[in-house]
XYZ file of C-alpha atoms in Angstrom:
540
model
C -15.713 70.708 48.367
C -17.244 67.465 47.235
C -19.268 69.020 44.375
C -16.762 70.409 41.866
C -18.478 73.270 39.972
C -18.042 73.972 36.323
C -16.439 77.335 36.315
C -12.819 78.449 36.960
C -11.827 74.937 38.267
C -13.127 73.318 34.964
C -11.052 75.638 32.899
C -8.013 74.783 34.797
C -8.632 71.104 34.216
C -8.818 71.420 30.480
C -5.114 71.670 30.189
C -4.733 68.563 32.207
C -6.925 66.529 29.811
C -5.276 67.383 26.556
C -3.827 63.989 26.261
C -7.030 62.167 27.404
C -8.690 60.141 24.708
C -12.031 61.161 26.052
C -11.391 64.806 25.658
C -13.627 66.202 22.912
C -12.120 69.758 22.676
C -10.726 68.651 19.344
C -14.078 67.660 17.923
C -16.461 70.247 19.124
C -19.530 69.788 16.827
C -20.788 72.708 14.621
C -24.348 72.029 16.003
C -25.306 72.917 19.396
C -25.544 70.038 21.898
C -28.624 69.782 24.265
C -28.783 68.661 27.875
C -32.511 68.580 29.101
C -32.668 67.990 32.912
C -35.794 67.124 34.593
C -36.168 66.555 38.424
C -39.073 64.643 39.871
C -41.536 65.984 42.336
C -39.283 68.965 43.280
C -41.033 72.036 44.615
C -41.021 75.698 43.231
C -38.716 77.027 45.928
C -36.336 74.015 46.591
C -33.399 75.610 44.881
C -31.143 78.366 46.523
C -31.781 80.535 43.235
C -35.497 80.166 44.004
C -35.344 80.919 47.740
C -34.210 77.657 49.499
C -32.015 76.999 52.329
C -30.866 73.750 50.546
C -27.341 73.773 49.258
C -27.616 73.854 45.474
C -24.529 75.617 44.054
C -24.447 73.812 40.783
C -27.867 74.941 39.729
C -27.480 78.358 41.339
C -24.509 78.957 39.255
C -26.456 77.753 36.132
C -29.136 80.363 37.063
C -26.427 83.168 37.599
C -24.948 82.353 34.056
C -28.362 81.735 32.365
C -31.970 82.848 32.638
C -34.760 81.953 35.207
C -38.394 82.067 34.304
C -40.898 82.918 37.038
C -43.851 81.329 35.397
C -43.277 77.972 33.644
C -45.831 75.247 33.601
C -46.090 71.631 33.601
C -48.958 69.126 33.604
C -49.049 68.780 37.490
C -48.128 65.010 37.503
C -45.381 62.646 36.174
C -46.545 60.853 33.014
C -48.482 63.858 31.482
C -45.666 66.270 31.945
C -43.131 63.923 30.398
C -45.475 63.360 27.505
C -45.581 67.086 26.677
C -41.853 67.491 27.278
C -40.793 64.618 24.958
C -43.331 65.322 22.212
C -44.198 69.034 22.276
C -47.825 67.956 22.463
C -50.433 68.328 25.062
C -50.650 64.811 26.912
C -54.003 63.744 25.578
C -52.827 64.346 21.862
C -49.724 62.288 22.639
C -51.740 59.274 24.187
C -51.106 60.025 27.961
C -54.521 61.604 28.846
C -54.292 60.299 32.307
C -51.171 58.340 33.120
C -49.134 55.347 31.878
C -52.503 53.331 32.275
C -54.478 52.112 29.169
C -58.067 53.097 29.488
C -58.920 51.626 26.104
C -59.891 55.022 24.899
C -58.213 57.149 22.167
C -55.732 59.695 23.991
C -55.707 57.512 27.049
C -53.736 54.596 25.891
C -51.034 55.156 28.343
C -48.092 55.274 25.861
C -46.776 57.800 23.273
C -48.458 57.318 20.010
C -46.471 57.323 16.697
C -47.858 60.655 15.678
C -46.373 62.396 18.463
C -42.620 62.346 17.687
C -40.154 62.398 20.658
C -37.185 64.650 21.075
C -35.101 61.575 20.508
C -36.750 60.873 17.164
C -36.548 64.535 16.082
C -32.904 65.221 17.160
C -31.882 61.855 15.625
C -33.474 62.825 12.261
C -31.332 66.024 12.496
C -28.025 64.105 12.792
C -27.725 64.107 16.572
C -26.701 61.183 18.735
C -29.536 60.867 21.211
C -29.399 59.686 24.757
C -31.537 59.212 27.756
C -30.707 58.392 31.513
C -33.425 58.047 33.994
C -37.258 57.708 34.395
C -39.303 57.041 31.259
C -42.899 56.600 32.501
C -44.671 56.966 29.101
C -44.950 53.331 27.864
C -44.456 50.133 29.638
C -44.472 47.709 26.718
C -41.430 47.090 24.704
C -42.510 48.762 21.365
C -42.870 52.000 23.403
C -39.603 52.064 25.273
C -36.828 54.676 24.713
C -34.685 52.637 22.443
C -37.682 52.182 20.102
C -38.678 55.846 20.215
C -35.556 57.520 18.983
C -32.936 57.083 21.704
C -29.607 55.658 20.610
C -28.767 54.870 24.184
C -30.969 54.440 27.172
C -30.218 53.629 30.819
C -32.901 53.980 33.473
C -36.241 52.517 34.463
C -39.550 52.387 32.730
C -42.293 53.110 35.400
C -42.855 55.805 37.988
C -40.532 55.174 40.873
C -37.488 53.282 41.983
C -35.459 52.487 44.967
C -32.259 54.507 45.251
C -30.209 51.796 46.909
C -31.053 48.630 44.878
C -32.558 47.558 41.605
C -35.530 45.741 43.060
C -38.992 46.618 41.905
C -40.399 49.570 43.995
C -43.952 48.581 43.620
C -45.859 45.521 42.249
C -46.389 45.828 38.554
C -45.779 44.545 35.109
C -42.432 42.604 34.908
C -41.191 45.176 32.277
C -41.244 47.867 34.850
C -39.374 46.082 37.662
C -35.703 46.632 36.890
C -33.139 49.000 35.555
C -32.654 48.678 31.855
C -29.755 49.381 29.473
C -31.401 49.860 26.060
C -33.700 46.770 25.963
C -32.051 44.615 28.416
C -32.527 44.085 32.135
C -29.405 45.640 34.047
C -28.727 44.266 37.470
C -26.195 46.191 39.565
C -24.295 44.376 42.363
C -22.148 46.991 44.131
C -22.121 48.119 47.780
C -22.074 51.899 47.111
C -24.908 51.908 44.466
C -27.022 55.058 44.556
C -29.387 55.745 41.823
C -28.961 59.447 41.258
C -25.175 58.822 41.077
C -25.597 55.917 38.553
C -27.753 57.866 36.330
C -25.163 60.515 36.058
C -22.328 58.342 35.489
C -24.119 56.558 32.775
C -25.169 59.795 31.091
C -21.407 60.933 31.123
C -20.607 57.605 29.475
C -23.023 58.058 26.687
C -21.582 61.649 25.914
C -17.920 60.270 26.023
C -18.787 57.655 23.389
C -20.608 59.918 21.019
C -19.168 59.383 17.549
C -16.598 61.911 16.219
C -18.074 64.951 15.063
C -21.643 64.294 16.230
C -23.687 66.638 18.254
C -25.564 65.136 21.059
C -29.054 65.326 22.666
C -29.173 64.101 26.341
C -32.503 63.811 28.238
C -31.419 63.585 31.989
C -34.595 62.423 33.793
C -33.632 62.144 37.492
C -35.846 60.261 39.841
C -34.798 62.599 42.661
C -36.236 63.827 44.821
C -39.344 61.515 44.368
C -40.221 59.208 47.086
C -39.107 56.928 48.747
C -36.876 59.148 51.003
C -33.526 57.616 50.392
C -30.297 59.475 50.987
C -26.697 58.934 51.743
C -25.762 59.304 55.385
C -23.136 62.011 54.734
C -25.611 64.146 52.964
C -28.301 63.718 55.481
C -25.773 64.822 58.212
C -25.404 68.256 56.522
C -29.077 68.986 57.368
C -29.113 67.764 60.862
C -30.940 70.292 62.967
C -31.816 72.511 59.870
C -35.464 72.073 60.142
C -36.012 71.997 63.888
C -37.977 75.187 63.667
C -40.748 73.292 61.717
C -42.760 73.882 58.593
C -44.474 77.011 59.576
C -41.239 79.030 60.089
C -39.472 77.378 57.138
C -42.367 78.307 54.860
C -42.157 81.956 55.875
C -38.322 82.047 55.675
C -38.489 80.774 52.206
C -41.012 83.436 51.223
C -38.916 86.054 52.583
C -35.896 84.725 50.568
C -37.969 84.653 47.305
C -38.916 88.310 47.908
C -35.279 89.294 48.514
C -34.367 87.565 45.225
C -37.069 89.589 43.378
C -39.169 86.493 42.547
C -42.222 87.663 44.530
C -43.923 91.043 45.237
C -44.205 92.166 48.913
C -47.955 92.221 48.780
C -48.364 88.572 47.830
C -50.176 86.544 50.344
C -48.438 83.351 51.712
C -50.428 80.130 51.059
C -51.061 78.137 54.144
C -52.965 74.854 54.035
C -55.566 75.079 56.846
C -55.883 71.482 57.184
C -52.252 70.929 58.268
C -51.330 71.020 62.119
C -49.295 73.922 63.447
C -45.724 72.779 64.237
C -46.044 73.723 67.810
C -48.867 71.453 68.299
C -46.766 68.371 67.730
C -45.232 66.305 70.306
C -41.402 66.111 70.734
C -41.455 62.629 69.150
C -43.590 63.772 66.229
C -41.313 66.830 65.627
C -38.245 64.461 65.450
C -39.981 62.192 63.028
C -41.021 64.931 60.590
C -37.739 66.830 60.906
C -35.893 63.632 59.827
C -38.091 63.277 56.679
C -37.118 66.942 55.699
C -33.506 66.413 56.373
C -33.507 63.397 54.037
C -35.538 65.204 51.388
C -33.008 68.127 51.508
C -30.135 65.678 51.206
C -31.784 64.207 48.105
C -31.985 67.631 46.502
C -28.430 68.289 47.729
C -27.108 65.056 46.013
C -28.957 65.870 42.833
C -27.206 69.128 42.488
C -23.890 67.413 43.141
C -24.512 65.161 40.234
C -25.734 67.999 37.968
C -22.469 69.731 38.868
C -20.669 66.523 38.047
C -22.164 66.310 34.504
C -21.685 70.018 33.792
C -18.261 69.868 35.130
C -17.485 67.043 32.530
C -18.616 69.069 29.800
C -16.709 72.153 30.897
C -13.435 69.974 31.161
C -13.980 68.599 27.686
C -14.635 71.961 26.200
C -18.156 71.272 25.298
C -20.204 73.290 27.750
C -20.031 76.471 25.959
C -21.642 74.678 22.851
C -24.413 73.275 24.816
C -27.888 74.499 25.796
C -28.726 73.411 29.332
C -32.341 73.374 30.676
C -33.423 72.479 34.191
C -37.100 71.902 35.450
C -39.328 69.825 37.472
C -42.282 67.559 36.228
C -44.584 68.896 38.814
C -45.022 70.429 42.201
C -43.981 68.908 45.606
C -45.531 65.533 46.491
C -48.592 65.687 48.837
C -49.241 62.026 49.708
C -48.261 60.431 52.952
C -46.929 57.461 51.172
C -45.796 55.524 54.172
C -49.257 55.012 55.336
C -50.694 53.887 51.893
C -51.804 50.336 51.403
C -49.379 49.682 48.568
C -46.249 50.732 50.764
C -47.060 49.961 54.296
C -46.119 46.344 54.225
C -42.847 47.333 52.743
C -41.952 50.214 55.061
C -39.107 48.881 57.269
C -36.178 50.701 58.764
C -35.186 54.196 59.356
C -36.360 56.913 57.167
C -33.612 57.533 54.594
C -32.377 54.026 54.415
C -33.072 51.171 51.964
C -35.669 49.613 53.926
C -37.951 52.625 54.339
C -40.874 53.586 52.035
C -41.559 57.145 53.131
C -42.502 60.662 51.643
C -42.522 63.909 53.579
C -46.294 64.477 52.598
C -47.907 67.946 52.215
C -46.724 68.996 55.712
C -43.343 69.842 54.233
C -44.507 69.987 50.570
C -46.145 73.319 51.454
C -42.473 74.500 52.353
C -41.118 73.185 48.925
C -43.916 75.003 47.075
C -43.677 78.169 49.130
C -45.443 80.631 48.640
C -47.590 79.055 46.096
C -51.073 77.373 46.535
C -51.508 73.462 46.692
C -49.334 70.617 45.588
C -48.547 67.909 42.776
C -51.799 66.691 41.045
C -53.471 70.039 41.545
C -54.468 72.662 38.951
C -53.291 75.503 41.218
C -49.791 76.960 40.920
C -48.236 74.663 43.498
C -49.125 71.699 41.290
C -48.410 73.306 37.941
C -45.415 75.795 38.312
C -41.861 74.641 38.152
C -38.376 76.391 38.509
C -36.989 76.922 35.075
C -33.388 77.691 34.159
C -31.981 77.745 30.688
C -28.433 78.603 29.649
C -27.767 78.546 25.937
C -24.748 79.502 23.502
C -24.903 83.085 22.257
C -27.245 84.410 25.034
C -26.688 88.157 25.319
C -27.042 88.534 29.263
C -26.683 86.331 32.216
C -28.554 86.086 35.513
C -31.830 87.444 34.090
C -35.152 86.669 35.734
C -38.077 86.910 33.200
C -41.833 86.572 33.765
C -42.339 83.829 31.155
C -45.838 82.422 30.950
C -44.641 79.282 29.151
C -45.381 75.616 29.069
C -43.797 72.247 28.344
C -45.068 72.172 24.869
C -42.770 75.198 24.123
C -39.632 73.362 24.785
C -39.473 71.455 21.568
C -39.888 74.551 19.321
C -37.422 76.412 21.494
C -34.713 73.772 21.166
C -35.280 73.503 17.466
C -35.040 77.296 17.282
C -31.719 77.365 19.045
C -30.149 74.260 17.235
C -31.551 74.765 13.765
C -33.004 71.119 13.623
C -36.008 70.939 11.446
C -39.205 69.135 12.644
C -39.834 66.277 10.101
C -42.806 66.382 7.746
C -42.884 62.694 7.720
C -41.242 60.006 10.046
C -41.148 56.350 9.243
C -44.052 56.895 6.839
C -46.040 58.580 9.505
C -47.201 62.245 9.336
C -46.516 63.716 12.703
C -48.768 65.897 14.873
C -47.819 69.496 14.222
C -46.164 71.223 17.141
C -48.544 73.424 19.146
C -46.050 75.271 21.284
C -44.141 78.639 20.641
C -40.478 79.325 20.562
C -39.071 81.155 23.775
C -36.184 82.545 22.004
C -37.766 85.869 21.313
C -38.529 86.135 25.118
C -35.023 85.017 26.029
C -33.285 87.277 23.540
C -35.514 90.350 23.817
C -37.010 89.996 27.364
C -40.610 90.519 26.038
C -42.963 88.028 24.695
C -46.578 88.097 23.606
C -47.769 84.438 23.623
C -50.277 83.864 20.743
C -52.070 81.092 22.345
C -53.474 80.425 25.698
C -52.201 77.452 27.853
C -54.749 74.840 28.719
C -54.680 72.026 31.196
C -56.806 68.945 32.236
C -56.180 66.044 34.635
C -58.556 63.926 36.638
C -61.358 66.248 35.648
C -59.653 69.440 36.869
C -59.119 72.146 34.254
C -57.165 75.330 34.006
C -56.630 78.066 31.243
C -53.789 80.766 31.475
C -54.659 83.675 29.363
C -51.878 86.294 29.810
C -51.914 87.197 33.472
C -55.381 85.748 34.082
C -55.792 82.194 35.113
C -58.962 80.203 35.310
C -59.271 77.110 37.584
C -62.167 74.492 37.395
C -61.985 71.789 39.952
C -63.889 68.646 39.079
C -67.650 69.156 39.527
C -67.125 72.770 40.802
C -67.337 76.209 39.245
C -64.774 78.220 37.517
C -62.478 80.404 39.627
C -60.501 83.320 38.301
C -57.169 84.730 39.491
C -55.028 87.694 38.357
C -51.508 86.272 38.637
C -49.831 89.642 38.139
C -50.976 90.692 41.654
C -52.194 87.305 43.073
C -49.731 84.541 42.195
C -50.815 82.606 45.400
C -54.297 82.452 44.011
C -55.908 83.905 47.203
C -58.514 86.296 45.723
C -61.041 84.696 43.441
C -62.417 87.421 41.107
C -64.683 85.260 38.999
C -67.803 86.770 40.168
C -66.707 90.267 38.955
C -65.696 89.071 35.383
C -68.363 86.649 34.083
C -67.444 87.677 30.559
C -63.808 86.496 31.159
C -65.102 83.284 32.654
C -67.280 82.574 29.573
C -64.232 83.312 27.273
C -62.141 80.862 29.215
C -64.778 78.192 29.133
C -64.972 78.618 25.341
C -61.236 78.459 25.014
C -61.073 75.388 27.196
C -63.817 73.540 25.221
C -62.227 74.227 21.928
C -58.732 73.054 23.139
C -60.159 69.946 24.660
C -61.989 69.046 21.346
C -58.769 69.662 19.424
C -56.674 67.515 21.836
C -59.169 64.519 22.260
C -59.939 65.281 25.884
C -62.811 63.189 27.313
C -64.941 64.797 29.910
C -64.043 63.039 33.202
C -66.579 60.621 34.639
C -66.872 58.415 37.669
C -66.677 55.469 35.330
C -63.339 56.764 34.093
C -62.121 56.881 37.695
C -62.836 53.212 38.096
C -60.158 52.520 35.464
C -57.274 53.681 37.592
C -55.656 52.830 41.012
C -55.402 56.652 41.712
C -57.660 58.329 44.074
C -58.271 61.977 43.874
C -56.442 64.155 46.319
C -58.053 67.268 47.858
C -56.690 70.629 46.809
């Protein structure tokens, strides 16, 4: 099997590596290492351990040895999610109130402010070697790059997307965003077998190999996959030939059944269906072939992502570091809903068969409803399909394995959790700056005891849409519309709006949101703000 897992085989290989100068079994650090893995635009049910038909043995193994959370939330789109993950702040507080675009407004500068310390800065201050491989997307100008924000080593790209087969710019933008970078220098790769996901993994392993003797390490592994464009290796695509011939209607139902068998959904949940999408059987034979290929390529990208995560974890296992490492996996948002191949900024560059270097395609909301099954809506939406992510954690000293917990946590909780596990202290000052206090809560009580009463509600705003999570209740307020209310304990797919029957709850959530917005510098969205961005609001 191409993907070597990190269990029994890894243990057998340890004895073979005793003479290897890269073997770190003799210098296992006292402090716990950290590997934080973020996928890009991957849906809620795209892993086998979350109901998928895609082959993901490495992450499924991680889930069986660790803990999955059913309800873990992001900020529905790339840059704001990465801002919260990196700083433990809500995105507006960190300077990414909308995207990596500068609106000329406080909280909307498009880069991480100095008061919002990154995980790189915090762990570096705690004596760690800090590395990042992958997508940055929280500051295009040099003062705001990873190497200037606490990472000892960086390999990756600065903007929101990249080709998987070469280092040419994906979209027209500032020169600083056009290439792969090694620390602060442009890195041009000239090799026939280049594939971005593979390269990011290889460079991450090199970072870990070269960690100074006795140092613990923090590695932020920010993969681009499976973000568009749909680019995959031919051998990976071949694995899924014919797998999706039944179409999105049947695959969505199949995933839902798998999710229920895994105990991740209740029998009485409704299965979300986007009424604007065509039934599979209404498509012509040629249309079915085109759309089937897109999903085959997407599945191949997820498959390859899992292979690479397996490669990274296998390296840690063979060098006797895995048992002293906390590993977290999640996605930055739900599945992509845009039909990218038809958009003005890609149509002139969209050449060649889907999956190859010349193509510029995404699988759109037609297949995204499968990736997010059974949840409602997609990336950029305040509904669960936009804001919920699969979440897996495996850490030293955990009591049980294979647990599935309800959760109800957010990206802002990751830094407090990691500091709690590793014993690293959040600095009172950093380079003469008093940092913003952390607003999240450690998940360690939940992970160790199985129960957790979150003290603070979770709040959200993007593009004028709002949401508040208060225990099992969730309020959703689309821009220029009224509040909706859902009980996630019985209605995770947000099918039954109960707002009319609970006006006091709606009033409470509105008050909670306004207080949070004031504390975090959220500016009420306006049409004038919308003119400052290239984005156009997507229907939910």
